[in-house]
XYZ file of C-alpha atoms in Angstrom:
558
model
C 68.381 -10.676 32.750
C 70.648 -7.644 33.311
C 71.776 -6.472 36.748
C 69.507 -3.418 36.891
C 66.423 -5.465 36.092
C 67.369 -8.103 38.667
C 67.911 -5.467 41.372
C 64.609 -3.808 40.558
C 62.695 -7.075 40.759
C 64.425 -8.084 43.997
C 63.623 -4.707 45.538
C 59.981 -5.038 44.509
C 59.646 -8.649 45.702
C 61.330 -7.983 49.035
C 59.201 -4.880 49.533
C 56.013 -6.854 48.935
C 57.108 -9.474 51.487
C 57.793 -6.794 54.100
C 54.508 -5.040 53.341
C 52.617 -8.322 53.728
C 54.295 -8.846 57.103
C 53.367 -5.321 58.215
C 49.784 -5.728 56.979
C 49.198 -8.976 58.876
C 50.961 -7.570 61.966
C 48.773 -4.452 61.923
C 45.627 -6.537 61.522
C 46.704 -8.466 64.605
C 47.108 -5.150 66.483
C 43.594 -4.091 65.431
C 42.093 -7.049 67.322
C 42.892 -5.121 70.500
C 39.777 -3.058 69.816
C 37.841 -6.087 71.053
C 40.141 -7.548 73.681
C 43.642 -8.563 74.632
C 42.564 -12.198 74.331
C 41.595 -11.602 70.692
C 45.066 -10.185 70.019
C 46.745 -13.207 71.630
C 44.591 -15.609 69.611
C 45.399 -13.753 66.405
C 49.083 -13.850 67.340
C 48.990 -17.669 67.236
C 48.124 -17.619 63.521
C 50.561 -14.756 62.888
C 53.472 -16.609 64.502
C 52.576 -19.850 62.735
C 53.541 -18.102 59.501
C 56.272 -15.634 60.414
C 58.023 -17.545 63.233
C 58.197 -20.782 61.272
C 61.671 -21.527 59.831
C 60.581 -20.718 56.242
C 58.745 -17.583 57.364
C 61.675 -16.299 59.436
C 64.116 -17.014 56.621
C 61.928 -15.245 54.055
C 61.367 -12.228 56.303
C 65.036 -11.849 57.219
C 66.142 -12.239 53.605
C 63.554 -9.679 52.453
C 64.663 -7.192 55.108
C 68.367 -7.534 54.303
C 67.822 -7.410 50.524
C 65.447 -4.449 50.650
C 67.644 -2.335 52.932
C 70.837 -3.266 51.083
C 69.373 -2.434 47.680
C 67.937 0.834 49.003
C 71.358 1.881 50.287
C 72.986 0.719 47.045
C 70.545 2.715 44.940
C 70.982 5.801 47.139
C 74.768 5.586 46.950
C 74.643 5.320 43.151
C 72.439 8.370 42.669
C 73.985 11.109 40.585
C 71.444 13.710 41.642
C 69.265 14.504 44.623
C 66.765 16.443 42.537
C 63.812 14.179 43.206
C 60.060 14.632 43.240
C 58.316 15.098 46.596
C 57.026 11.513 46.702
C 60.473 10.129 45.860
C 62.022 12.155 48.678
C 59.307 10.956 51.054
C 59.838 7.311 50.155
C 63.638 7.635 50.379
C 63.691 9.366 53.772
C 61.041 7.098 55.248
C 62.939 4.053 54.073
C 66.186 5.277 55.643
C 64.512 6.056 58.997
C 62.701 2.737 59.362
C 65.694 0.440 60.072
C 66.979 2.794 62.788
C 63.623 2.773 64.622
C 62.959 -0.899 63.917
C 66.098 -2.202 65.633
C 64.819 -1.774 69.244
C 61.455 -3.330 68.410
C 62.973 -6.309 66.593
C 65.492 -7.063 69.338
C 62.923 -6.466 72.075
C 60.632 -9.149 70.637
C 62.205 -11.703 68.324
C 65.751 -11.138 69.588
C 64.939 -11.706 73.242
C 62.681 -14.626 72.361
C 65.504 -16.357 70.474
C 68.231 -15.527 73.048
C 66.427 -16.019 76.365
C 63.205 -17.831 75.495
C 61.346 -14.647 76.452
C 57.642 -14.785 75.581
C 56.985 -11.675 73.486
C 53.239 -11.939 74.016
C 51.027 -8.912 73.640
C 50.678 -8.771 77.422
C 54.431 -8.356 77.865
C 55.014 -6.115 74.849
C 52.160 -3.744 75.726
C 53.418 -3.507 79.297
C 56.776 -2.297 77.951
C 55.315 0.125 75.399
C 52.625 1.785 77.499
C 52.818 4.657 78.158
C 56.473 5.639 77.742
C 57.055 4.332 74.217
C 53.688 5.200 72.657
C 55.174 7.898 70.417
C 58.075 5.706 69.266
C 55.813 2.786 68.361
C 53.195 4.941 66.628
C 55.871 6.763 64.627
C 57.460 3.473 63.556
C 54.113 2.093 62.401
C 53.303 5.230 60.407
C 56.730 5.305 58.760
C 56.571 1.644 57.772
C 53.039 1.908 56.428
C 53.559 5.205 54.577
C 56.739 3.921 52.918
C 54.963 0.745 51.835
C 51.857 2.525 50.540
C 53.872 4.995 48.470
C 55.767 2.157 46.846
C 52.600 0.114 46.316
C 50.752 3.013 44.720
C 53.494 3.863 42.254
C 53.857 0.208 41.355
C 50.140 -0.301 40.799
C 49.294 2.996 39.115
C 50.519 1.729 35.718
C 48.733 -1.615 36.079
C 45.512 -2.406 34.169
C 42.453 -2.391 36.394
C 44.021 -0.324 39.200
C 41.638 2.620 38.644
C 38.688 0.382 39.586
C 40.329 -0.528 42.908
C 42.136 2.726 43.663
C 39.540 4.079 46.108
C 39.396 0.742 47.943
C 43.189 0.636 48.216
C 43.171 4.219 49.495
C 40.540 3.367 52.102
C 42.566 0.363 53.278
C 45.703 2.525 53.405
C 43.946 4.902 55.800
C 42.035 2.403 57.899
C 44.730 -0.205 58.606
C 47.149 2.017 60.603
C 44.239 3.808 62.271
C 42.615 0.580 63.461
C 45.988 -0.933 64.411
C 46.910 2.080 66.574
C 43.476 2.154 68.131
C 43.684 -1.566 68.827
C 47.044 -1.788 70.570
C 46.707 1.473 72.543
C 43.210 0.546 73.746
C 44.404 -2.902 74.816
C 47.448 -1.384 76.561
C 45.279 1.089 78.486
C 42.863 -1.623 79.617
C 45.769 -3.826 80.668
C 47.334 -1.036 82.749
C 44.019 -0.109 84.409
C 42.807 -3.634 85.185
C 45.972 -5.625 85.921
C 48.982 -3.294 85.883
C 51.426 -6.235 85.371
C 55.081 -5.844 86.391
C 57.808 -4.958 83.875
C 58.512 -8.271 82.095
C 62.215 -7.855 81.211
C 64.940 -9.035 83.575
C 68.226 -7.222 84.143
C 70.015 -9.931 82.210
C 67.779 -9.319 79.205
C 68.230 -5.544 79.234
C 71.972 -5.887 79.854
C 72.180 -7.926 76.648
C 69.719 -6.008 74.493
C 70.406 -2.351 75.352
C 74.097 -2.278 74.318
C 73.306 -4.345 71.217
C 70.543 -1.932 70.197
C 72.925 1.019 70.550
C 75.654 -0.778 68.604
C 73.325 -1.740 65.759
C 71.857 1.753 65.525
C 75.322 3.279 65.435
C 76.326 0.765 62.799
C 73.377 1.731 60.655
C 74.204 5.424 61.049
C 77.745 4.636 59.931
C 76.309 2.939 56.856
C 74.284 6.065 56.093
C 77.395 8.172 56.576
C 79.283 5.907 54.187
C 76.517 6.321 51.614
C 76.759 10.103 52.026
C 80.544 9.955 51.560
C 80.100 7.911 48.371
C 77.597 10.446 47.056
C 79.957 13.360 47.731
C 82.906 11.457 46.253
C 80.979 10.757 43.067
C 80.120 14.461 42.746
C 83.761 15.459 43.221
C 85.022 12.818 40.809
C 82.597 13.985 38.138
C 84.210 17.434 38.223
C 87.536 15.955 37.108
C 86.171 13.255 34.808
C 85.915 13.573 31.048
C 82.738 15.217 29.854
C 80.288 14.624 27.058
C 77.706 16.874 25.415
C 73.959 16.311 25.592
C 72.020 18.547 23.210
C 68.348 19.218 23.974
C 65.715 21.001 21.870
C 65.931 24.786 21.947
C 69.695 24.844 21.328
C 70.437 23.940 24.934
C 73.599 21.875 25.270
C 74.985 20.453 28.517
C 78.490 19.262 29.300
C 78.253 16.418 31.819
C 80.357 13.554 33.094
C 79.357 10.072 31.909
C 77.597 7.864 34.415
C 74.129 9.233 35.209
C 71.093 8.186 33.242
C 69.694 10.671 30.756
C 66.765 11.275 33.126
C 69.189 12.051 35.977
C 71.114 14.418 33.704
C 67.909 16.298 32.934
C 67.049 16.557 36.628
C 70.552 17.649 37.688
C 70.415 20.526 35.236
C 66.844 21.642 35.818
C 65.501 20.438 32.473
C 61.869 19.285 32.860
C 61.534 15.666 31.761
C 58.324 13.644 32.010
C 58.591 10.724 34.424
C 55.605 9.013 36.054
C 56.996 5.789 37.530
C 60.090 7.241 39.201
C 62.672 5.907 36.771
C 61.747 2.238 37.175
C 60.893 1.511 33.511
C 57.271 0.786 34.454
C 55.916 3.463 32.107
C 57.084 5.088 28.878
C 56.579 8.770 29.747
C 60.345 9.483 29.808
C 60.781 8.085 26.282
C 63.190 10.123 24.221
C 64.119 10.151 20.554
C 67.875 9.905 20.048
C 68.535 12.200 17.086
C 72.323 11.732 17.028
C 74.580 9.246 18.814
C 72.154 6.328 19.163
C 74.871 3.919 17.986
C 76.981 4.759 21.060
C 74.318 3.470 23.467
C 74.251 -0.164 24.626
C 71.395 -2.443 23.642
C 68.185 -2.006 25.620
C 67.850 -4.194 28.707
C 65.058 -6.762 28.854
C 62.929 -4.402 30.962
C 63.411 -1.428 28.644
C 62.903 -3.542 25.524
C 59.603 -4.863 26.892
C 58.267 -1.329 27.477
C 59.427 -0.080 24.083
C 57.876 -3.091 22.389
C 54.545 -2.495 24.132
C 54.314 1.042 22.723
C 55.661 0.095 19.280
C 58.555 2.548 19.595
C 60.917 3.262 16.708
C 64.486 1.977 16.832
C 65.834 5.419 17.828
C 63.459 5.839 20.788
C 64.832 4.944 24.226
C 63.769 5.341 27.869
C 65.687 8.197 29.482
C 65.648 6.436 32.852
C 67.483 3.406 31.445
C 70.229 4.770 29.207
C 73.571 6.075 30.526
C 75.239 8.192 27.823
C 78.971 7.593 27.313
C 79.335 9.812 24.238
C 77.768 12.945 22.766
C 74.014 12.750 22.163
C 71.346 14.941 20.628
C 67.973 14.094 22.145
C 64.317 15.058 21.979
C 62.000 14.113 24.885
C 58.710 12.910 23.394
C 56.276 13.532 26.283
C 55.673 17.214 27.142
C 57.219 17.979 30.514
C 54.341 20.255 31.503
C 52.203 17.086 31.615
C 54.689 15.549 34.028
C 54.440 18.597 36.252
C 50.826 17.684 36.880
C 51.550 14.168 38.094
C 50.197 14.980 41.548
C 47.013 16.448 40.139
C 46.552 13.619 37.661
C 47.326 10.844 40.122
C 43.655 10.424 40.883
C 42.893 9.876 37.208
C 44.696 6.833 35.849
C 43.354 7.584 32.347
C 45.533 10.712 32.328
C 48.533 8.485 31.613
C 46.708 5.620 29.912
C 45.447 2.260 31.156
C 45.594 -1.028 29.309
C 42.541 -3.215 29.891
C 40.073 -5.396 27.986
C 37.036 -3.628 26.544
C 34.411 -3.987 23.834
C 34.443 -1.420 21.013
C 31.347 -0.610 18.954
C 31.284 1.432 15.743
C 27.990 2.707 14.322
C 27.710 4.377 10.917
C 24.787 5.886 9.006
C 24.466 4.355 5.543
C 24.267 6.581 2.400
C 24.505 9.797 4.404
C 26.153 11.589 1.463
C 23.145 10.885 -0.747
C 20.818 11.983 2.022
C 22.668 15.291 2.423
C 22.793 16.123 -1.308
C 18.993 16.453 -1.639
C 18.308 18.534 1.486
C 18.936 21.959 2.911
C 21.891 22.175 5.236
C 19.685 22.961 8.269
C 17.546 19.893 7.553
C 20.653 17.713 7.301
C 21.929 19.009 10.646
C 18.527 18.368 12.228
C 18.359 14.754 11.005
C 21.989 14.102 11.902
C 21.564 15.470 15.417
C 18.450 13.368 15.975
C 20.257 10.231 14.787
C 23.406 10.885 16.829
C 21.392 11.867 19.894
C 19.259 8.717 19.826
C 22.309 6.527 19.211
C 24.276 8.130 22.043
C 21.371 7.764 24.492
C 20.939 4.104 23.558
C 24.638 3.450 24.137
C 24.689 5.156 27.526
C 21.463 3.467 28.613
C 23.209 0.126 28.083
C 26.244 1.087 30.160
C 28.442 2.248 27.297
C 30.661 5.301 26.979
C 30.484 7.429 23.831
C 34.098 7.851 22.814
C 33.506 10.205 19.905
C 31.224 11.245 17.067
C 32.963 10.904 13.694
C 30.836 12.742 11.141
C 27.798 10.458 10.848
C 29.504 7.716 12.855
C 29.748 6.894 16.550
C 32.451 5.027 18.485
C 31.578 3.602 21.907
C 33.441 1.728 24.654
C 31.893 -0.946 26.881
C 33.344 -2.689 29.940
C 35.484 0.161 31.254
C 34.354 -0.310 34.860
C 32.256 -3.481 34.978
C 34.526 -6.043 33.319
C 34.877 -7.454 29.836
C 32.060 -10.027 30.047
C 29.526 -7.427 31.159
C 30.968 -5.058 28.559
C 30.380 -7.529 25.724
C 26.845 -8.275 26.923
C 26.041 -4.593 27.270
C 27.458 -3.845 23.818
C 25.240 -6.510 22.246
C 22.272 -5.111 24.132
C 23.186 -1.666 22.815
C 22.966 -2.886 19.193
C 19.359 -3.863 19.882
C 18.636 -0.527 21.560
C 20.208 1.404 18.684
C 18.247 -0.564 16.077
C 15.030 0.098 17.995
C 15.815 3.817 18.264
C 16.499 4.049 14.515
C 13.223 2.269 13.777
C 11.312 4.772 15.929
C 13.194 7.661 14.332
C 12.230 6.384 10.859
C 8.562 6.387 11.874
C 8.865 9.935 13.225
C 10.647 11.271 10.130
C 8.806 9.176 7.538
C 7.348 12.254 5.846
C 10.819 13.803 5.461
C 12.682 10.735 4.185
C 12.505 9.156 0.741
C 13.986 5.976 2.250
C 14.390 4.872 5.881
C 17.649 5.559 7.689
C 19.924 2.507 7.716
C 22.923 1.833 9.900
C 25.926 -0.494 9.942
C 27.662 -1.626 13.119
C 30.927 -3.402 13.942
C 31.720 -4.902 17.349
C 34.992 -6.413 18.611
C 36.644 -6.907 22.013
C 40.119 -7.311 23.474
C 42.977 -5.400 25.076
C 42.888 -1.664 24.412
C 44.667 1.377 25.801
C 42.264 3.833 27.431
C 43.537 7.366 27.935
C 42.479 10.984 27.967
C 43.378 12.563 24.665
C 43.086 16.281 24.116
C 44.400 19.647 25.210
C 44.853 20.375 28.897
C 42.858 23.347 30.137
C 43.748 25.848 32.840
C 42.374 23.630 35.574
C 44.648 20.732 34.611
C 41.795 18.648 33.153
C 42.296 17.015 29.777
C 39.968 15.642 27.132
C 37.586 12.713 26.960
C 38.640 9.122 27.360
C 39.384 7.368 24.099
C 40.407 3.832 23.168
C 43.476 3.007 21.092
C 44.885 -0.176 19.659
C 44.326 -3.006 17.210
C 40.916 -3.854 18.677
C 39.638 -0.385 17.733
C 40.901 -0.725 14.163
C 39.347 -4.178 13.852
C 35.953 -3.011 15.148
C 35.992 -0.186 12.594
C 36.733 -2.642 9.788
C 33.921 -4.921 10.946
C 31.556 -1.977 10.653
C 32.774 -1.488 7.064
C 32.307 -5.220 6.391
C 28.634 -4.949 7.346
C 28.079 -3.279 3.943
C 29.529 -6.277 2.145
C 27.328 -8.712 4.079
C 24.236 -6.560 3.664
C 23.598 -6.874 7.416
C 23.283 -4.239 10.110
C 25.851 -5.811 12.441
C 29.099 -7.751 12.150
C 30.341 -9.005 15.520
C 33.490 -10.999 16.216
C 33.425 -14.493 17.676
C 35.538 -13.074 20.529
C 32.626 -10.913 21.654
C 30.093 -13.731 21.452
C 32.278 -16.175 23.381
C 33.209 -13.609 26.035
C 29.571 -12.630 26.498
C 28.535 -16.278 26.691
C 25.971 -16.010 23.892
C 25.175 -18.140 20.853
C 23.006 -17.301 17.835
C 21.643 -19.932 15.447
C 20.326 -17.390 12.940
C 23.607 -15.548 12.417
C 25.719 -15.915 9.282
C 29.074 -17.239 10.540
C 32.194 -16.835 8.420
C 35.841 -15.795 8.417
C 37.090 -12.536 6.980
C 40.562 -11.135 6.374
C 41.427 -8.029 8.372
C 44.148 -5.749 7.077
C 47.105 -5.844 9.469
C 46.221 -9.284 10.895
C 47.931 -12.445 9.718
C 45.086 -14.768 10.668
C 41.486 -14.374 9.467
C 38.907 -13.318 12.045
C 35.797 -15.405 12.685
C 32.695 -13.205 12.722
C 28.886 -13.320 12.785
C 26.812 -11.162 10.433
C 23.251 -10.542 11.608
C 20.452 -8.005 11.884
C 19.150 -6.716 15.217
C 16.957 -7.370 17.096
C 19.284 -10.145 18.228
C 17.821 -13.401 19.490
C 20.658 -14.947 21.444
C 20.929 -18.013 23.636
C 22.737 -17.580 26.947
C 25.294 -20.399 27.138
C 26.412 -19.436 30.656
C 23.002 -19.491 32.276
C 23.716 -16.326 34.244
C 21.304 -13.845 32.695
C 18.340 -13.973 30.318
C 18.901 -13.773 26.601
C 18.959 -10.322 25.055
C 15.456 -8.989 24.466
C 14.084 -9.146 20.973
């Protein structure tokens, strides 16, 4: 593992530890809505975790690592041209340690040094009312910094779109309830008991100078970081330069050191970047037209991302490469799409989501022969009736019509309700489609020499779901579509239904995931182009008569 990858993982892990601490601490504060006694009881469980030797060691290590890596990353920046959310996270992160020092020393520090009991009764007596603003500001800074980081970590994860609204609700409610809880408890305590100030002169004589010293020390660290930043800028002016050529005959002369993404930002060149330069997405991917041999091998993190997208050998992530020689490059993701990150943040499909889904292909058999013997208007009428009935059947069973392909239909199941429900719904849809075609044949019997026949292919697995299509003036893009090997396999199963002379060919993966068995199906293995191993499939004709092997729902209706 290279150093950059290790630092990134340590920063993420330490951040998650600190966020967990803040979350449990805030939940403890929220108990003050009920009573001070509830807060004290909750504090017992809280301290059992975070004041235990392992808990204290983990928390202290996470705090030191996270702050140190944040300062290290800031000092190594070659540009301060950042997006709004990156600025917010950076500034919040730099403010938190300064405001946290008094709170940490006033609770854990005094408890360790003098055996002071930092109970809610004592802490609230100190905070209310003079330090209400300080405490509220600290809580909001900590929580906002954590939520920004959590969101931009999760936004490229499969399944996050389903939980995004819940996460957003929690992000709003937790600090609100925590502030309500501790301020309400503090007010009640002042009105009913008005306890004396709990700190002795000896305690304040020890803590106050130490707080000032630590805060000044942290400010000196920030000043040192600023000096390093300025020094790096000055040194770049006298360092050797290299040329980076972009499309449109724009060539930059820059000093080696920054990443290609930083070079683009420093010089005002729009460059797509969703994850903030953390190699968690591939939107900054760039084709290296000349000079690729001068770049070092991809790190493990970069190689993993490039492998996931099947990138060519001359495609690299701009956020991970640091040019040391002349390059000619071509960013592969339009920068105008990156400019809409804020508007597209609420739609994870804008950037693509990888998740399991079931893919169904439906095709009308012998449509060419049907069209040759009819007037064009009659063909359009029959085709629209067939596609309309098929689309309604799919949607009635919880599916999503991806696209109409001539006389074929592609549908996605399980986008929001999970892969097992998606497979079950897709199998139910094959019954509904077959029933709709049968009714359509009865309705059009006088117009058809032979009944309409269909072929269907159904497969399931990991797919990439994304909005594909032009972006309109409102920033909205096209319909959601599915991409990947599963889609290709489902299409080939639909083609195989001709060879079997059956209306449906479904993979064993779908049947097992759905928890169904079928004794009347023809089970076999077929070779799929592009796959090394044969695929086990079932060839059958709807209506399906399946046995539920999980015992959770009735069998599909006949």
